[in-house]
Every structure is written in C-alpha cells, then in structure tokens.
PDB file of C-alpha atoms in Angstrom:
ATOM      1  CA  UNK A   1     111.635  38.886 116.496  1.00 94.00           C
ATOM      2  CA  UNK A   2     111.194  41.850 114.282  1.00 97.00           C
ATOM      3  CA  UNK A   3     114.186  43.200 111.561  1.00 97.00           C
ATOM      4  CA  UNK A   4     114.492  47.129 110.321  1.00 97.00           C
ATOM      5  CA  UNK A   5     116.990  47.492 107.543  1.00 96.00           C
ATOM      6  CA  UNK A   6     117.912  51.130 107.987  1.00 95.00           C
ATOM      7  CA  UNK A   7     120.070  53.560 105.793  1.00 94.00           C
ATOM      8  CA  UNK A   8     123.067  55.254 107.784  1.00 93.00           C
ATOM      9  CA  UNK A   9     125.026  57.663 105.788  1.00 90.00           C
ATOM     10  CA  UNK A  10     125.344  55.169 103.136  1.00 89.00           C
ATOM     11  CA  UNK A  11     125.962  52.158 105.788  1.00 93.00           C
ATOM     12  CA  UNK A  12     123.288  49.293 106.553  1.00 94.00           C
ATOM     13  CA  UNK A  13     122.353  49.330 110.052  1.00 97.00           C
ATOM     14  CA  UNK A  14     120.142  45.846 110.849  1.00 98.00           C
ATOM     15  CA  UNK A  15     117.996  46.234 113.940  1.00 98.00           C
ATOM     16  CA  UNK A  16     117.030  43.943 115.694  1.00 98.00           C
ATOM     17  CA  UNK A  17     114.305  43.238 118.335  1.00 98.00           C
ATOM     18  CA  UNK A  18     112.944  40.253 120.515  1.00 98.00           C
ATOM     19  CA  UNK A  19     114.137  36.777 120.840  1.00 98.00           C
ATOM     20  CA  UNK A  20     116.207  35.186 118.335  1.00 98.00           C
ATOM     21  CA  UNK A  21     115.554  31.288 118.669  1.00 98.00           C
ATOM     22  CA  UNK A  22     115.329  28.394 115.928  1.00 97.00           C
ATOM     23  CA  UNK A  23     111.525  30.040 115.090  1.00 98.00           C
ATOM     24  CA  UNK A  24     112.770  33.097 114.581  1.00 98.00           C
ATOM     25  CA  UNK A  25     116.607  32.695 113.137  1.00 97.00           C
ATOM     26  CA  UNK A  26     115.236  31.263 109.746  1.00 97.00           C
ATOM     27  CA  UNK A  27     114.381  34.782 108.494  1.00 97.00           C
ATOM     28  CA  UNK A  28     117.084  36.124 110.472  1.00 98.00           C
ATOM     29  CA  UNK A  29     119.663  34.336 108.208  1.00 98.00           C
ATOM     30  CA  UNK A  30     117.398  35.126 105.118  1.00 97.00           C
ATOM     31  CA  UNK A  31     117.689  38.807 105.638  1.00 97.00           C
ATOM     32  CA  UNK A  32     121.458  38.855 107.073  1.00 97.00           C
ATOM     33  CA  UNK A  33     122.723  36.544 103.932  1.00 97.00           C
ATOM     34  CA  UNK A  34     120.558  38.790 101.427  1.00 96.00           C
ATOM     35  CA  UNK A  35     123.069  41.577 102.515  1.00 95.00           C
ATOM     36  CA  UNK A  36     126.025  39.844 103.009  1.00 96.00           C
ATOM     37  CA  UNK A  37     125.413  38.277  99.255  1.00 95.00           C
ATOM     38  CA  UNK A  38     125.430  42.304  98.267  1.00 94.00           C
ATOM     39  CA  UNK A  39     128.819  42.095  99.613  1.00 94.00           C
ATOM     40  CA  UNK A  40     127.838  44.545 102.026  1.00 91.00           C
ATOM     41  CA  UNK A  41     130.709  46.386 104.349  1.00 93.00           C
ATOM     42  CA  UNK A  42     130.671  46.931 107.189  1.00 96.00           C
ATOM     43  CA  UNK A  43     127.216  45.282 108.029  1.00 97.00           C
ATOM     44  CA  UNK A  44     125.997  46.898 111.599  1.00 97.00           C
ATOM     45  CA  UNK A  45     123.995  44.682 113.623  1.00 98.00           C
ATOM     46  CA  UNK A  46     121.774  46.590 116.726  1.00 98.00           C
ATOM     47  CA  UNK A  47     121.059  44.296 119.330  1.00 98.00           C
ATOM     48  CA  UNK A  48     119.898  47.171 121.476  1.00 98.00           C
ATOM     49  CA  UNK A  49     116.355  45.114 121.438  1.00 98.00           C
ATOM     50  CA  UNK A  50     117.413  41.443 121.492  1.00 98.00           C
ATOM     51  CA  UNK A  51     116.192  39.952 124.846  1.00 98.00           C
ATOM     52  CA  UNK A  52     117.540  35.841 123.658  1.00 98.00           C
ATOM     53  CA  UNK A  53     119.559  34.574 121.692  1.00 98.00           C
ATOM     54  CA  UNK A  54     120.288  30.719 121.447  1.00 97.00           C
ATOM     55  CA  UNK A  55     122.731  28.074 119.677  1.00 95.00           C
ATOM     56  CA  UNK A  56     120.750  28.578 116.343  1.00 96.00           C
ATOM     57  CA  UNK A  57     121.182  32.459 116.362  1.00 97.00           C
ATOM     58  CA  UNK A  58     124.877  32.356 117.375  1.00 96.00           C
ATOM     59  CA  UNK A  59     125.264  30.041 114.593  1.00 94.00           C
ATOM     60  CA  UNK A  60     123.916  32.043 111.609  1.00 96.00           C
ATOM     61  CA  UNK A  61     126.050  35.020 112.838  1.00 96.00           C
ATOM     62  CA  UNK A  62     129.087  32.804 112.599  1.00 95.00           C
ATOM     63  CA  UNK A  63     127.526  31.676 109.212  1.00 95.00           C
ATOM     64  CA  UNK A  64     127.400  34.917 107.978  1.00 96.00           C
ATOM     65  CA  UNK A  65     130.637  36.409 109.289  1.00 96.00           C
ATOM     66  CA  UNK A  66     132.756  33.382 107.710  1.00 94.00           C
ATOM     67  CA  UNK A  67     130.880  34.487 104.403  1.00 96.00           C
ATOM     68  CA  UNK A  68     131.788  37.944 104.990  1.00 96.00           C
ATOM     69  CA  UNK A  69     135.261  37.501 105.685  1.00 94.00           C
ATOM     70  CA  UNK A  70     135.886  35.832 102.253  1.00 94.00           C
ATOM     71  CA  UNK A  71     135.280  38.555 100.776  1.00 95.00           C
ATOM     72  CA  UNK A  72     136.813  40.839 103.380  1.00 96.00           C
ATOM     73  CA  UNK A  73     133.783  42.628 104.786  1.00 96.00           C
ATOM     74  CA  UNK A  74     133.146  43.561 108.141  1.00 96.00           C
ATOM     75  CA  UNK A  75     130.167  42.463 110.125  1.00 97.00           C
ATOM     76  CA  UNK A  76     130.567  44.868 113.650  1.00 98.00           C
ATOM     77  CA  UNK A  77     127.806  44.087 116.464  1.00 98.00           C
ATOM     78  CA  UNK A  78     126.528  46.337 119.012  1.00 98.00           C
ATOM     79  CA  UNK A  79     124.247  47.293 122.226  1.00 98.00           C
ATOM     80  CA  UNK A  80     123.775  43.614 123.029  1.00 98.00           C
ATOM     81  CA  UNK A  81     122.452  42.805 126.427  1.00 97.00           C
ATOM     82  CA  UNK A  82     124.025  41.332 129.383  1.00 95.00           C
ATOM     83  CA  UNK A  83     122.102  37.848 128.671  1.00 95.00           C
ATOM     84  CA  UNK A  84     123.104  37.835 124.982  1.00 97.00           C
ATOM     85  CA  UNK A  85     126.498  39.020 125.241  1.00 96.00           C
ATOM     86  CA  UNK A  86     127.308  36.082 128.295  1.00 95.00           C
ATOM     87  CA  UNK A  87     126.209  33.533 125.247  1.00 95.00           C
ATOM     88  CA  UNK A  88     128.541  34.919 123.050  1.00 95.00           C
ATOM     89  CA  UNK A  89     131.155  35.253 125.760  1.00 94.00           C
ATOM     90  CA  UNK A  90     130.371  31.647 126.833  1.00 93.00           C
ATOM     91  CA  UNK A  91     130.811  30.246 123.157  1.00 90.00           C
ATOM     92  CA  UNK A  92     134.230  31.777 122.944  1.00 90.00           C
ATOM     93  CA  UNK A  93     132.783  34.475 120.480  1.00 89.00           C
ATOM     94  CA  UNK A  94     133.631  37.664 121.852  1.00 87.00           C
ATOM     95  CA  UNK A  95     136.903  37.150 120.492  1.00 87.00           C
ATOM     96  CA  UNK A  96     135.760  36.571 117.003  1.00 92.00           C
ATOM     97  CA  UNK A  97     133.297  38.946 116.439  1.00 95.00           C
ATOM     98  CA  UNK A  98     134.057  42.549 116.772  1.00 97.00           C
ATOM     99  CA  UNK A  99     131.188  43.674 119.474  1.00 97.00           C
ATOM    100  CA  UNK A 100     130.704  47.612 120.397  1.00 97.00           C
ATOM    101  CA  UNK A 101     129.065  49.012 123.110  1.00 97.00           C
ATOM    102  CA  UNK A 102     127.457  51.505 121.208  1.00 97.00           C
ATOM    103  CA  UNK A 103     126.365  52.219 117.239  1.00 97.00           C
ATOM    104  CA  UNK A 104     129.019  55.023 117.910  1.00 96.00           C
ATOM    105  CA  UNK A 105     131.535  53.134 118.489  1.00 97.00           C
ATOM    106  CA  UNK A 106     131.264  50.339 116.153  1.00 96.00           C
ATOM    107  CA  UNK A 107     130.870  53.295 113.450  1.00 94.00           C
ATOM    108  CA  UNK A 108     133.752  54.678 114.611  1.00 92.00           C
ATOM    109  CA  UNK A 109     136.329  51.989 115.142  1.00 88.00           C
TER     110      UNK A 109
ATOM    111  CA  UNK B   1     100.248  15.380 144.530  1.00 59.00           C
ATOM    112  CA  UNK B   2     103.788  15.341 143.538  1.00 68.00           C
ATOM    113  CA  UNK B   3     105.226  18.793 143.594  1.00 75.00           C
ATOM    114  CA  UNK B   4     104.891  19.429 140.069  1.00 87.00           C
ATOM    115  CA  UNK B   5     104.086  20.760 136.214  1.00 94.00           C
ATOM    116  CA  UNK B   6     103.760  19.502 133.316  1.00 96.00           C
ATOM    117  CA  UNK B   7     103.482  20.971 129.895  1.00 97.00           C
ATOM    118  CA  UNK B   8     103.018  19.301 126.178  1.00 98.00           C
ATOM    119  CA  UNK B   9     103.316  21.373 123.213  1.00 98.00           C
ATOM    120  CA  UNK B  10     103.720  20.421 119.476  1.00 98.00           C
ATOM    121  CA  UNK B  11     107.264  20.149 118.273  1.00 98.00           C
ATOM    122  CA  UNK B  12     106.756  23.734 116.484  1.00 98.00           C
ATOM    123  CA  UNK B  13     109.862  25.898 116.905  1.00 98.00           C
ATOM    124  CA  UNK B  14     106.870  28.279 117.561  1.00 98.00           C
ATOM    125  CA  UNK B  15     106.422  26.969 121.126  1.00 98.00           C
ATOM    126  CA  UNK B  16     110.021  26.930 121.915  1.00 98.00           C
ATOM    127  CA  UNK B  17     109.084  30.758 123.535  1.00 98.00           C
ATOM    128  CA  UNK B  18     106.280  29.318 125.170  1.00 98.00           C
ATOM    129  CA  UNK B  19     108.635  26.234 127.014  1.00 98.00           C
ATOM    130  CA  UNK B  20     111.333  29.294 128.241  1.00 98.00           C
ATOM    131  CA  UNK B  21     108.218  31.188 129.558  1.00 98.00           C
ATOM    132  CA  UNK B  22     107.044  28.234 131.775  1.00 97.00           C
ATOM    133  CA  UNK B  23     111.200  27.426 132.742  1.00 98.00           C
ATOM    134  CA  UNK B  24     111.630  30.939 133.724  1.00 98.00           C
ATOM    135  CA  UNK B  25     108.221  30.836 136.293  1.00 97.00           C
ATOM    136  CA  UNK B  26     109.318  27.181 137.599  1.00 96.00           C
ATOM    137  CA  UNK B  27     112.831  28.723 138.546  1.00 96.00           C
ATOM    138  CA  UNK B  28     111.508  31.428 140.301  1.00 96.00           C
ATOM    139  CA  UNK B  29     108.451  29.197 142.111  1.00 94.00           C
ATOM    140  CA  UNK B  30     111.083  27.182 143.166  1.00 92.00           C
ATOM    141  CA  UNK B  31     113.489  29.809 144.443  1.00 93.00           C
ATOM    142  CA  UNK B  32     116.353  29.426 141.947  1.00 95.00           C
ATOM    143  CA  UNK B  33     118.645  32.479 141.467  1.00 96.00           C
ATOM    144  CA  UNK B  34     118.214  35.221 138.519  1.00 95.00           C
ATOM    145  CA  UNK B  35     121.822  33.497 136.879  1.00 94.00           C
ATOM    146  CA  UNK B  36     120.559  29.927 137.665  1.00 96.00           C
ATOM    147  CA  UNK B  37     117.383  30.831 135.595  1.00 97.00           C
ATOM    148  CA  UNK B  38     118.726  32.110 133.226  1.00 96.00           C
ATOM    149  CA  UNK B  39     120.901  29.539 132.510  1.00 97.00           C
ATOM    150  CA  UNK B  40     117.896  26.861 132.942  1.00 98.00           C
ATOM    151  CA  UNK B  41     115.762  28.794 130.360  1.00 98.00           C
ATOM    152  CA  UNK B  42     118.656  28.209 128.110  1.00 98.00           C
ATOM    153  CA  UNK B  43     119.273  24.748 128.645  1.00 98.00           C
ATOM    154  CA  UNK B  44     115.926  23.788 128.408  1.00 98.00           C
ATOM    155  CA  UNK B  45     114.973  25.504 125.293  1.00 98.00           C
ATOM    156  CA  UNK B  46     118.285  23.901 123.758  1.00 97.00           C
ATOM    157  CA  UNK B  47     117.520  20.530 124.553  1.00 97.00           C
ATOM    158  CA  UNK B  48     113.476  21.066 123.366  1.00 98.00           C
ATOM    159  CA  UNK B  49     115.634  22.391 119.987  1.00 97.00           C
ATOM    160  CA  UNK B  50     117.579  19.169 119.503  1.00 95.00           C
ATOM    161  CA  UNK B  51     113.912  17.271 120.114  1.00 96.00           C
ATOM    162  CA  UNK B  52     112.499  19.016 117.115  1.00 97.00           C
ATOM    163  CA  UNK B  53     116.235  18.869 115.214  1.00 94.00           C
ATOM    164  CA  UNK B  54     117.282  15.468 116.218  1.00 92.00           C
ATOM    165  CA  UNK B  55     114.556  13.369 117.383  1.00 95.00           C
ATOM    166  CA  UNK B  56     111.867  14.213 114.758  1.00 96.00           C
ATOM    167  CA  UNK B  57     113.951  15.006 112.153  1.00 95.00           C
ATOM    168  CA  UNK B  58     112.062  18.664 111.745  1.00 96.00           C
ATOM    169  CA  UNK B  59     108.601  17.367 111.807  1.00 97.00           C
ATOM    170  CA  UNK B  60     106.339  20.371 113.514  1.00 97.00           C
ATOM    171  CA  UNK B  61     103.481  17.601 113.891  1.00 97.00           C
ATOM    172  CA  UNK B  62     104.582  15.734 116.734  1.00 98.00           C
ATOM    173  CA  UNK B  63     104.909  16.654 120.816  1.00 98.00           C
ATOM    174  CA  UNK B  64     107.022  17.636 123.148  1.00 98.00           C
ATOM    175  CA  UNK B  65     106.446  16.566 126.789  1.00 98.00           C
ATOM    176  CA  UNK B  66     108.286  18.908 129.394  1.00 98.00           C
ATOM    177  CA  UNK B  67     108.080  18.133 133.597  1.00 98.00           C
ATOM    178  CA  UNK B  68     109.429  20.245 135.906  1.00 97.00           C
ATOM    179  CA  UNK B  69     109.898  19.439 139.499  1.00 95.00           C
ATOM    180  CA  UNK B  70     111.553  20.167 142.860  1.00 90.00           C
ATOM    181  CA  UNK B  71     113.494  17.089 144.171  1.00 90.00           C
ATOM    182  CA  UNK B  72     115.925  16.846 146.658  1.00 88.00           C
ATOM    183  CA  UNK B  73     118.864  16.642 144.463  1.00 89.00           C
ATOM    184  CA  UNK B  74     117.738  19.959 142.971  1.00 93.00           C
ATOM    185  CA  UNK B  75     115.443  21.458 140.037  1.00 96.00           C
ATOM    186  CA  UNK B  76     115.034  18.530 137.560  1.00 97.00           C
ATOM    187  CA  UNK B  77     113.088  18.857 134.331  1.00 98.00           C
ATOM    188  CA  UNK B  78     112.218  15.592 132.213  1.00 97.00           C
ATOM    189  CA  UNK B  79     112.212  16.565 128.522  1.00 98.00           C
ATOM    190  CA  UNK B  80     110.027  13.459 126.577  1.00 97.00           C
ATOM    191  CA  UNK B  81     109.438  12.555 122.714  1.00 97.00           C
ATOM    192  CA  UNK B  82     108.725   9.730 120.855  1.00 96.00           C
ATOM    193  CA  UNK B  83     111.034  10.309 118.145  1.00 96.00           C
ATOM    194  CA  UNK B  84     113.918   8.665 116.619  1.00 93.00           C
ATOM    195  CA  UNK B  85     116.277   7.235 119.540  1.00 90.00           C
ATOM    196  CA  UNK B  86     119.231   9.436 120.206  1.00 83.00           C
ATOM    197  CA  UNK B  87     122.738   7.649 120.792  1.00 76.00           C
ATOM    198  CA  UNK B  88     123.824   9.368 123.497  1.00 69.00           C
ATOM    199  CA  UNK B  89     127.119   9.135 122.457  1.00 67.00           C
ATOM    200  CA  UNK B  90     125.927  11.393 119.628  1.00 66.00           C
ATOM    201  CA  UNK B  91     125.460  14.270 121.088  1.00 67.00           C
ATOM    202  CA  UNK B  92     128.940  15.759 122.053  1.00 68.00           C
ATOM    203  CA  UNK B  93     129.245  19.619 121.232  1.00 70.00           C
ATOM    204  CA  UNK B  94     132.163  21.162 119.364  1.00 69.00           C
ATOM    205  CA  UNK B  95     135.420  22.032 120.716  1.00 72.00           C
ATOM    206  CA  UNK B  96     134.091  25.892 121.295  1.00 66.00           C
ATOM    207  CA  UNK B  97     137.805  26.864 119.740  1.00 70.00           C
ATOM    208  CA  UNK B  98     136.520  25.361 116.486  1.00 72.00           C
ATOM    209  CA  UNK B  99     134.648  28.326 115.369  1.00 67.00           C
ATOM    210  CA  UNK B 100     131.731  27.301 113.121  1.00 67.00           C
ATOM    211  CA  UNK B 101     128.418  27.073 113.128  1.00 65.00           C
ATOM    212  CA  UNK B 102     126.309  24.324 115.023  1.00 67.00           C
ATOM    213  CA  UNK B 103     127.042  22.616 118.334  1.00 79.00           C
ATOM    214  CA  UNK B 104     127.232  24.830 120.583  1.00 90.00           C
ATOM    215  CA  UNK B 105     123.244  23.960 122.186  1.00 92.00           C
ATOM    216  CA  UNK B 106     125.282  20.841 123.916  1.00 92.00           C
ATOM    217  CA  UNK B 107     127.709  23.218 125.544  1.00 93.00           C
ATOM    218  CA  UNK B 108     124.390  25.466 126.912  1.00 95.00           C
ATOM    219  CA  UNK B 109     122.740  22.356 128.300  1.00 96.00           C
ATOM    220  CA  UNK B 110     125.890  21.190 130.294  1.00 95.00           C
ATOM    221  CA  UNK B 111     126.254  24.492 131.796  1.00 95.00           C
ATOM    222  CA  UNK B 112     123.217  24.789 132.963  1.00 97.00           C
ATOM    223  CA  UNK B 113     122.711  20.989 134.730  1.00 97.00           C
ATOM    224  CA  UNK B 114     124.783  18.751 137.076  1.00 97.00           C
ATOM    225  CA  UNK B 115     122.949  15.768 135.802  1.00 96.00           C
ATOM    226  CA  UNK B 116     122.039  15.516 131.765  1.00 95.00           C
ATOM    227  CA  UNK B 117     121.485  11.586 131.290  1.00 93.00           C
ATOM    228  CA  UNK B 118     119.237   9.677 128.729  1.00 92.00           C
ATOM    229  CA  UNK B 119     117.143   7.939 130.544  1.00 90.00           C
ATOM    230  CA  UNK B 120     117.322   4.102 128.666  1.00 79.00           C
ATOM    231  CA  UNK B 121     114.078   2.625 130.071  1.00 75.00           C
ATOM    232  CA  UNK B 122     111.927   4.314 127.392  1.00 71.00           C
ATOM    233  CA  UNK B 123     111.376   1.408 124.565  1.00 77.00           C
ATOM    234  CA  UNK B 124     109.851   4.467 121.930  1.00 84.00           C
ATOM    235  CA  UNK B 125     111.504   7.682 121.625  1.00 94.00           C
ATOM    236  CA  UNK B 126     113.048   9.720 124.073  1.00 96.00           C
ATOM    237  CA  UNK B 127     113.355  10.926 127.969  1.00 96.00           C
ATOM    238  CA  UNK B 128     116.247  13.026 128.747  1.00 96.00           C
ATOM    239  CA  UNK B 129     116.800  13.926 132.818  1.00 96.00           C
ATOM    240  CA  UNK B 130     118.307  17.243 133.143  1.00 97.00           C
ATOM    241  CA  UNK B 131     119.205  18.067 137.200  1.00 97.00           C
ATOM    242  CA  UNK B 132     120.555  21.463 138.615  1.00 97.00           C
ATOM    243  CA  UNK B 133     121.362  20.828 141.936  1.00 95.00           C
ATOM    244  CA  UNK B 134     120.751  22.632 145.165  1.00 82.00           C
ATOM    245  CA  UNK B 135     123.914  25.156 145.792  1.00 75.00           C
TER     246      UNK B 135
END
C-alpha cells in the first residue's frame, strides 16, 4: 500500500493506493493518527486506489474517527471501490462514516 | 492424487497478500462465482490474520499451512498452525452495532463459509475447516 499526503486549498487530502491488510495498516494508522493528533479537520481520505481492505483496516479507520470526533473533526471518505465499500457496508459502517462518491463531493458537503 | 493445493508460508503479515492471491486462483479453478471469491479471499485472509494474532501471539517466525480443495460438500480450505490452542468459544465477533474497533474478521469468515469448525483431533496447535458449499 502506498500513502500521498497532499495539500488541497489548505485541506489534507490522504491518498491511498493498494491493499490495506494487517501488513500494511500498521503505517496506515501511523500516518492517519499523526494527522488526526494535529487535530486535523476535515481529514479526506481517497480510496480511488484501494483494491482490499480487511478487519484490521476497517478498524484503524474506526480508531481514528472515534479520536476525531472528540475533538469534533471530520474524517469524510471517498472513491472507494465496490469490494471495499461492501466491507464497510457489511460491518454496518456506511452509516457511521460519512463516504462520498467523489473528492467533490466530500469537499463540498 | 487428491484434487488439491497446498501452500505453507511463514506467519509474516507479509504473506497474507500472497495466501489471497492463491484463494482467488483456487476459486476460479474450481468454478466459484466472482462474489463467492471474493468473499473466500476475505475469509481466508481473516482467519490466516487471527493465526498470526491469536495463535502465535504475533510471532512472524512460525508457519502457516493453507489446503484448498474441491469436495463434494463444496470449496473447503484447511487453515493449520501449531500455535497456542484456540477455545473456540473464544472467537465470537462483536455485535456489528457496537461500533469499535476489532472483531469484525469473525463476522468476514462466517459470511463467507457454511461450515467454520475447529477441528479437535489436532493434539499441537491448530486446524480450522472452513466449507462454502455448492449453490
């Protein structure tokens, strides 16, 4: 899996790529909580390039959302994939996240 | 020869990508639909997961034993280790309305098998029989 911070109009925009498993997560939550800990809002996450996603991935987003939402920040998710959004679906997720279609959208809403 | 494959990798979360790889290409040698795959892949990388987790407390040193074959129930894979036993009482997922992180892989293994049963004859470590049966 491969992570680009970028720089949107002042925003952070993580982008990810490949498969997000409990190899690749580690780093994952290393880089996510580094931002989150920078109180960091909204925190866009592209999962235009995420092909997997399994229990340990779901699990630091939920990690990092409940430490977002103490502090009232917004952690907005979008392009994922029809594989990685049925995982979310399946854990009962979609309705706890806030997941966009497009980086449009979740800049907009 | 038995209609089947074997792999054994070292209980590195590293291989984890290599173990979905060989699920995905048993699914479709064996006919299985795209969904059914996918779900399979999942299952089977989950349970592998708790091996590494559970089983060998995190140790990356050890192996991982993974055999797939075609029965006539349906696609089984045998996942083996010879870790610490797992109760398998122990290994009940969340309630998925309890939103937190961690045990959810439970949940992804169910979905994906008819049949997910300890098998108790092992005396060291573990053998867990996942089936997906023919639909």
């Amino acid at each position: 899996m491969e992570i680009e911070i970028k720089d949107y109009q002042g925003l952070k925009v993580m982008a990810l790529s490949g498969e997000i498993d409990m190899y690749s997560s580690p780093a994952l939550r290393e880089e996510m909580m580094g931002l989150i800990d920078q109180r960091m809002t909204p925190l866009l996450v592209d999962f235009r390039g995420v092909s997997y996603i399994d229990s340990s991935g779901i699990a630091t987003f939920v990690e990092g959302l409940k430490r977002m939402m103490s502090y009232g920040g917004r952690l907005k998710l979008f392009g994922l994939l029809e594989g990685v959004k049925e995982i979310f679906n399946f854990s009962r997720l979609d309705k706890v996240f806030e997941i966009y279609g497009s980086f449009e959208d979740a800049l907009l809403n | 020869m038995k209609d089947l494959a074997v792999i054994k990798v070292q209980s590195d979360p590293k291989y984890l990508s290599v173990i979905r790889t060989v699920t995905v290409k048993m699914g479709e040698l064996y006919g299985l639909s795209k969904s059914a795959i996918e779900d399979i892949k999942v299952g089977v990388d989950e349970a592998c997961s708790n091996v590494i987790k559970h089983a060998y407390g995190g140790d990356h040193r050890q192996s991982i034993l993974v055999r797939y074959k075609m029965t006539q129930k349906g696609f089984e894979v045998l996942i083996e280790d010879h870790g610490v036993k797992v109760q398998p009482e122990s290994i009940e997922g969340r309630n998925l309305d309890d939103i937190r992180p961690g045990g959810l892989g439970v949940h992804l293994i169910k979905r994906a098998f008819d049949i997910v049963q300890f098998v108790q004859r092992k005396r060291r470590g573990n053998k867990l029989r996942l089936v997906r049966f023919k639909k």
